[in-house]
Coordinates of C-alpha atoms in Angstrom, one line a residue:
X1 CA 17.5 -12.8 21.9
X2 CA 16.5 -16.4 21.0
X3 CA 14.2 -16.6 18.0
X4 CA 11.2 -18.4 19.3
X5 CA 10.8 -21.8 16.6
X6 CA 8.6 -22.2 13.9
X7 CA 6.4 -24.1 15.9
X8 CA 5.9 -21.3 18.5
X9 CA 5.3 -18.8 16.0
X10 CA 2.8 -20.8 13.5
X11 CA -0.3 -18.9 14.5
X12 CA 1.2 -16.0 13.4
X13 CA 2.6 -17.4 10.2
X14 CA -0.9 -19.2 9.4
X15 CA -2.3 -15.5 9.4
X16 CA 0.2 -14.5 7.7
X17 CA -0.7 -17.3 4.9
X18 CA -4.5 -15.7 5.4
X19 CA -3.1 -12.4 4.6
X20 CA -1.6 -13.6 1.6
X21 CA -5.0 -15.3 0.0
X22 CA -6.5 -12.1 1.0
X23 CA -4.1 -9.3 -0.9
X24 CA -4.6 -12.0 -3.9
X25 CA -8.7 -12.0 -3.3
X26 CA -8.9 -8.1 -3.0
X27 CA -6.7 -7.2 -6.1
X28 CA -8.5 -9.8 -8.6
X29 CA -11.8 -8.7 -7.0
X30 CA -10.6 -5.2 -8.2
X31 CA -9.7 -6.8 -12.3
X32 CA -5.9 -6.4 -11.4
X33 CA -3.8 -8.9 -13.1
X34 CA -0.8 -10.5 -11.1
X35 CA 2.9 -10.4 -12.5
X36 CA 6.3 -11.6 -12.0
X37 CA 9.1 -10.3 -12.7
X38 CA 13.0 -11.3 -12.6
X39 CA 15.0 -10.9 -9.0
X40 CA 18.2 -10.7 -10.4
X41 CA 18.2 -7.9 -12.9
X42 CA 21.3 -5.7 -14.1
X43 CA 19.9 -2.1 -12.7
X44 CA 18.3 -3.3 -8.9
X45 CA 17.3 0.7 -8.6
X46 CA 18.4 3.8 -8.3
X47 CA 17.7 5.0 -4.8
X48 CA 20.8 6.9 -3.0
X49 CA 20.5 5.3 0.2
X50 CA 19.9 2.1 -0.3
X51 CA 22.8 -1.1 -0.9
X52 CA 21.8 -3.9 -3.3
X53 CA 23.2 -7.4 -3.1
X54 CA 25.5 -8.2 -5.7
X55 CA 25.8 -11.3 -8.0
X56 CA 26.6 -12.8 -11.4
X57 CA 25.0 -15.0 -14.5
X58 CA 27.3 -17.4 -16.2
X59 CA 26.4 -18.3 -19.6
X60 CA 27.1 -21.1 -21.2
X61 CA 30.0 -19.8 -23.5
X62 CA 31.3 -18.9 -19.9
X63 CA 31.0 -15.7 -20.4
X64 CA 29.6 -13.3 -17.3
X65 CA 27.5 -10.6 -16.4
X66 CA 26.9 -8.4 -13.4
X67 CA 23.2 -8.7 -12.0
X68 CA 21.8 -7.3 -8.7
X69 CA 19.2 -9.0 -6.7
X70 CA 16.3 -6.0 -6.8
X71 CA 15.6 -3.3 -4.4
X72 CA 11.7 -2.8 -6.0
X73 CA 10.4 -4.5 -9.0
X74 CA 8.7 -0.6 -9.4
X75 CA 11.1 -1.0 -12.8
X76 CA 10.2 -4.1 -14.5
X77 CA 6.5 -3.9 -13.6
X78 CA 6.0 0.0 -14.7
X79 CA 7.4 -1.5 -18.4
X80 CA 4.7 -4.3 -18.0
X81 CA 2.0 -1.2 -17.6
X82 CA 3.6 0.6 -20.8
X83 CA 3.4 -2.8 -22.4
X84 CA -0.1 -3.8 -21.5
X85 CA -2.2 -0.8 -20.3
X86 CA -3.9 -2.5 -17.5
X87 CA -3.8 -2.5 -13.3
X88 CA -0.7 -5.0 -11.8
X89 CA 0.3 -6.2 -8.7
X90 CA 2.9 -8.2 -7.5
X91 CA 4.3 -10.0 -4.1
X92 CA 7.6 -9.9 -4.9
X93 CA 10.5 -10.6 -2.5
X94 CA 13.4 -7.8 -2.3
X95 CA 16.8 -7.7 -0.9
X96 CA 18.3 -4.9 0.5
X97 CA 21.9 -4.9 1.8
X98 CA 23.2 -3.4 5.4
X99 CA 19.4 -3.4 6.4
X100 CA 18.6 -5.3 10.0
X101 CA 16.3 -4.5 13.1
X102 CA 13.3 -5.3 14.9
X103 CA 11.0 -4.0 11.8
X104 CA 14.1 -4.2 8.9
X105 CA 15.1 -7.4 7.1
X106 CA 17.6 -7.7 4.4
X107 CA 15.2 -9.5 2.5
X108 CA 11.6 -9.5 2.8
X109 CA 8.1 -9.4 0.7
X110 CA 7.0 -6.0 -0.6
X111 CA 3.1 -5.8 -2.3
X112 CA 3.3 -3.4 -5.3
X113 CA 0.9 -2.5 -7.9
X114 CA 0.1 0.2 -10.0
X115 CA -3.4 1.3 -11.8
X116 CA -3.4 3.3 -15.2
X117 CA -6.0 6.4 -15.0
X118 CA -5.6 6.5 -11.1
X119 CA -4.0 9.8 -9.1
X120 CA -2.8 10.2 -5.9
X121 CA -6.5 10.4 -4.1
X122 CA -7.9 7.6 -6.0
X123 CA -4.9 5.4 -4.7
X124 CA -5.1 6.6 -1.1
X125 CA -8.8 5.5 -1.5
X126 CA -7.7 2.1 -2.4
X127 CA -5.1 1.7 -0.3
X128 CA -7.2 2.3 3.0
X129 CA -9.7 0.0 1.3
X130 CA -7.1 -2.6 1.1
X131 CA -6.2 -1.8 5.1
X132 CA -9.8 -2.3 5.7
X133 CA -10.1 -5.3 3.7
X134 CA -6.9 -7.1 5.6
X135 CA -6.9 -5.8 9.0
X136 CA -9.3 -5.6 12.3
X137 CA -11.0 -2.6 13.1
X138 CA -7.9 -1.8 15.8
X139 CA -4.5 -3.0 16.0
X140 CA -2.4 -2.7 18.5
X141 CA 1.4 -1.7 18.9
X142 CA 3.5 -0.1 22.0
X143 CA 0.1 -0.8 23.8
X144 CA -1.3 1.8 21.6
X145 CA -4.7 0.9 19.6
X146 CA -4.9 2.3 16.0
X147 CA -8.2 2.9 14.8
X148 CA -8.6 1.2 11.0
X149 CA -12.1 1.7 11.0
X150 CA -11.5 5.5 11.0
X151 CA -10.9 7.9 8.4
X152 CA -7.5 8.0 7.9
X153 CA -6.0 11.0 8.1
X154 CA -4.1 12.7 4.8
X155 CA -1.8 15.6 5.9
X156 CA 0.4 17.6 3.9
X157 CA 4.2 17.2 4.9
X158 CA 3.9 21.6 4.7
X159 CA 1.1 21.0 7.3
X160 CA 3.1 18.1 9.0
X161 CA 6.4 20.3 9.4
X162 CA 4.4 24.0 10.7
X163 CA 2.7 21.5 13.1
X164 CA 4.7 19.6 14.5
X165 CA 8.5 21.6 13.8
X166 CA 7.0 24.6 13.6
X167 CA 9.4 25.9 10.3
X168 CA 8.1 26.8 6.9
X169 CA 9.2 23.3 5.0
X170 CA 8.5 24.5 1.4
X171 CA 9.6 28.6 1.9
X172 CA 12.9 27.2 3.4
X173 CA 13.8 24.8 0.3
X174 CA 17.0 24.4 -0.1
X175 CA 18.0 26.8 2.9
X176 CA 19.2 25.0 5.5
X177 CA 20.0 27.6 7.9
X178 CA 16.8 28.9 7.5
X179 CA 15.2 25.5 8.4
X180 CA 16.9 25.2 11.1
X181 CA 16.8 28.7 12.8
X182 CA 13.2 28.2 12.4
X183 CA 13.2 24.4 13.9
X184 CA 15.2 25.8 17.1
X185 CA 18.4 23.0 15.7
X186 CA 22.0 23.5 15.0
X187 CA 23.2 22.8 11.6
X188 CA 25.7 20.0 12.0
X189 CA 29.1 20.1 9.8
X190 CA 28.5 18.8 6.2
X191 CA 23.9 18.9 6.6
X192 CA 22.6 20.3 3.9
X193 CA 19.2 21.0 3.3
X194 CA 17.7 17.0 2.6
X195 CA 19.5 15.8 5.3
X196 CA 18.0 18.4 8.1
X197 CA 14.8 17.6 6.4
X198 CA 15.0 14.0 6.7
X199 CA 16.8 14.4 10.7
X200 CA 13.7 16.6 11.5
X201 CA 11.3 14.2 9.9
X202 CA 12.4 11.3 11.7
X203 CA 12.7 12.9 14.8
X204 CA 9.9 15.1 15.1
X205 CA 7.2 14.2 12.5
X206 CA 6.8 10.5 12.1
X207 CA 7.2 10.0 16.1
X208 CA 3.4 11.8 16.2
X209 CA 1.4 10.5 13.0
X210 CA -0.6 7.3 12.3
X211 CA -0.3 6.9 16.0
X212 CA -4.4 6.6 16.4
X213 CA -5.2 6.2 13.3
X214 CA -3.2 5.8 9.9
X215 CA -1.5 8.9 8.5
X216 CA -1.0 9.6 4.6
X217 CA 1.5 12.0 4.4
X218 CA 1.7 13.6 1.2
X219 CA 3.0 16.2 -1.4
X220 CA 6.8 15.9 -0.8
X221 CA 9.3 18.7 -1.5
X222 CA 10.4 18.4 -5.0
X223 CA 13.8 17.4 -4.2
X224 CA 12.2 14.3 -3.2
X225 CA 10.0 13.5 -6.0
X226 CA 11.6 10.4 -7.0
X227 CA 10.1 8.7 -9.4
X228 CA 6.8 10.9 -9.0
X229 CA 5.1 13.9 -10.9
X230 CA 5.9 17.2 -9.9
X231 CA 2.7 19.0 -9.1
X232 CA 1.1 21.1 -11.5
X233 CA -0.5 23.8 -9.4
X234 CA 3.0 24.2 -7.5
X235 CA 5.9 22.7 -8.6
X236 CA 7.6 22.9 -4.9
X237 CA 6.3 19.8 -4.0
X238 CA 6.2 16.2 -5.9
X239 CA 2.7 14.0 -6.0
X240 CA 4.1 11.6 -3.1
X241 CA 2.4 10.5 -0.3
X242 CA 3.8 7.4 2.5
X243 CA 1.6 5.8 5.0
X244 CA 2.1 5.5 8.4
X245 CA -0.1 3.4 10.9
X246 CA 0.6 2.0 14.5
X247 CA 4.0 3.8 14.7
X248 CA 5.2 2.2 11.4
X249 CA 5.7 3.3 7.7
X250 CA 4.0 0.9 5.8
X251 CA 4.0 2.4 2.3
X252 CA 5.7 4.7 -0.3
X253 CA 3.6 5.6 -3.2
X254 CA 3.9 8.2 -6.4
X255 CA 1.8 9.6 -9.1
X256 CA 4.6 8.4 -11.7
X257 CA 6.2 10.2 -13.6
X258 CA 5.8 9.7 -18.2
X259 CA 8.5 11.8 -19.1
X260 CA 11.7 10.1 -19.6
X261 CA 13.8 13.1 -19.9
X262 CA 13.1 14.4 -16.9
X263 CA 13.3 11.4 -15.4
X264 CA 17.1 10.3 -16.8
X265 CA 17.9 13.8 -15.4
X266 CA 17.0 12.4 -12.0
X267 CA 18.6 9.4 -12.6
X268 CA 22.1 10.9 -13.1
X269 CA 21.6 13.4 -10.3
X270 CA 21.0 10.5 -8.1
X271 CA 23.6 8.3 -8.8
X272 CA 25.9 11.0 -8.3
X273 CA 24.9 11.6 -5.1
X274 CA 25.0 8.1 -4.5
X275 CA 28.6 7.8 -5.7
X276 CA 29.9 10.6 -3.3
X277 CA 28.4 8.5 -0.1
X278 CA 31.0 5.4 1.1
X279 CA 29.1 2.4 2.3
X280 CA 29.0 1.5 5.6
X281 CA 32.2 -0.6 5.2
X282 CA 34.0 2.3 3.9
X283 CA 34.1 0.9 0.3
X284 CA 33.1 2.7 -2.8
X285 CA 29.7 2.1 -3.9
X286 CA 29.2 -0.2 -6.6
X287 CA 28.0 1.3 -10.1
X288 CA 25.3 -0.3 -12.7
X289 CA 23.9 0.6 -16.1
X290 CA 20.9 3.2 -16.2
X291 CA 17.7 0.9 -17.1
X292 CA 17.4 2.0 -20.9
X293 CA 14.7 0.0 -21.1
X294 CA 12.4 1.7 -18.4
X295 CA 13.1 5.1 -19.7
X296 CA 12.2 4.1 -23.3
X297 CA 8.9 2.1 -21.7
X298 CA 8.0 5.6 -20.3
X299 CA 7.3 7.3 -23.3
X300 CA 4.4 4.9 -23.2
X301 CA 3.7 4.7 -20.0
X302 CA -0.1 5.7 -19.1
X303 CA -1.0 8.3 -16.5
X304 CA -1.0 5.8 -13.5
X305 CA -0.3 5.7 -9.7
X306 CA 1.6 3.5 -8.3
X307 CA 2.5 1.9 -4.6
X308 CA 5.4 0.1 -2.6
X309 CA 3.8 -1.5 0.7
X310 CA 6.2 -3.5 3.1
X311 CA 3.8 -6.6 3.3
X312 CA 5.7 -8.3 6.4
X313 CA 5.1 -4.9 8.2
X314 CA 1.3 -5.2 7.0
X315 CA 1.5 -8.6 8.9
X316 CA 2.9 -7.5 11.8
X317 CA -0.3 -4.9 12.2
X318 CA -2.7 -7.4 11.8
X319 CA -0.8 -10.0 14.9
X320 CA 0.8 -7.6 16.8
X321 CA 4.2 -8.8 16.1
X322 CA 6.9 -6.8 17.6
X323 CA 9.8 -7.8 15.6
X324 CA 9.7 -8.6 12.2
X325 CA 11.7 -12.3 12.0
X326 CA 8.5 -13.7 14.2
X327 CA 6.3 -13.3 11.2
X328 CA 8.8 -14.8 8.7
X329 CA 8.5 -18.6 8.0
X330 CA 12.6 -18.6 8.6
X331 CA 13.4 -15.2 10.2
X332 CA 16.4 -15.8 12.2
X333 CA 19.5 -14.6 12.2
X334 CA 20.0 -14.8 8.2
X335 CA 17.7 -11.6 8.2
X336 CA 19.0 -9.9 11.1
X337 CA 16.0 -9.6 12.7

């Protein structure tokens, strides 16, 4: 498919340039300060799916170091918090590698920010605000209209999975023949447990939420915690919740975690896993230094909530936009998209 020009596509980048003054409007409004924080940095994150573009820093002696364009500034700007104490936010461009489709870009513009004292309710409260704030009443994707100006809807992936799987998400953990004998699916050679959890997600959850109006979907298994607090009143699940409106996920968010112990144990059981999966290419995965430097900032870290929202699939909401290169100023076929 051509990619229509600039000049065809301007309305929608002019409201895209609204949407812009408007995320910056509702945050100060809010007493949030906006950061900044590097792009090339030496750890780009520690999430086992996802490729990071490689690159390097001469100095002047000539000597050289490895740096990685980021995957999420989540990092840099959670030691800012620890640092400072106060609410962030940040419209920082990311890179991630192998990444391309009608809603995927390799690089694109993800809104973060993260406010001390606040749970996972308070920032599902601001994050619909936020919706409110930037979008009409109803959008429109598929020929589907989502309803904004409705209560969004906040359902339990337990909830999610007995209604729309039918299995028994958190009494299966870690059984993945039970999961599947009670999802009616075969096991296929070398699933475990996550990856029938994410096949059945994909397939049979997220098809059917945020469809008329948004969807948070919250408390994750704890194998998926992340970089997010278990739960106190039942460790099984993780304080996580992603959004979901107009047949897109538009947002990962976590009630982060203080504890640096715990959290290096994650770390290494992460990048282990990462380690054993080849890239698409069939080459090893590249390796990088745990960020010492977060995990010491967490032992100051306040009790705070934090959010990754894709702002170009924010912007495509609010125009209708099917693919994701006609709301980028120069979204052609260096994005994939």
């Amino acid at each position: 498919m051509t990619q229509p020009s600039i000049a065809d596509r301007l309305p929608l980048l002019r409201r895209r340039a609204l949407l812009v003054r408007g995320v910056r409007g509702f945050f100060e409004a809010r007493g949030y300060l906006e950061v900044e924080t590097p792009f090339a940095v030496p750890t780009p994150g520690e999430e086992v799916h996802l490729l990071a573009f490689g690159t390097e820093r001469l100095a002047p002696d000539g000597s050289r170091q490895r740096l990685f364009l980021h995957t999420s500034p989540e990092f840099a700007m959670k030691r800012i918090v620890a640092a400072i104490g106060e609410p962030v936010f940040q419209l920082a461009r990311v890179w991630r590698n192998g990444e391309a489709g009608p809603t995927h870009a390799a690089e694109f513009t993800m809104l973060e920010w993260y406010r001390p004292g606040a749970g996972l309710d308070g920032l599902m409260d601001e994050t619909e605000a936020l919706l409110r704030a930037l979008l009409p009443p109803v959008v429109e994707r598929d020929g589907s209209p989502c309803r904004i100006d409705l209560p969004f809807e906040r359902l339990t992936l337990q909830d999610a999975f007995a209604r729309h799987v039918g299995a028994d998400l958190l009494g299966t953990q870690g059984d993945v023949v039970a999961l599947a004998q009670q999802a009616g699916v075969q096991v296929r050679w070398g699933e475990d447990w996550e990856d029938l959890f994410f096949r059945l997600l994909l397939t049979h959850v997220e098809p059917r939420i945020g469809r008329a109006r948004p969807t948070f979907l919250t408390h994750w298994p704890a194998a998926q915690a992340a970089l997010a607090r278990r739960d106190p009143g039942d460790p099984r699940v993780a304080l996580r919740f992603e959004l979901y409106a107009g047949g897109l996920e538009i947002a990962n968010a976590f009630d982060e975690l203080t504890d640096p112990v715990e959290q290096r144990q994650r770390f290494l059981h992460d990048r282990a896993r990462r380690a054993a999966l080849p890239r698409p290419d069939g080459e090893p995965r590249e390796d990088w230094p745990l960020d010492e430097a977060l995990l010491d900032a967490l032992r100051h870290l306040p009790a705070c909530a934090g959010i990754a929202l894709g702002f170009d699939r924010l912007v495509m909401l609010a125009t209708g936009a099917v693919r994701i290169g006609d709301i980028l100023w120069l979204g052609g076929d260096q994005h994939g998209a």
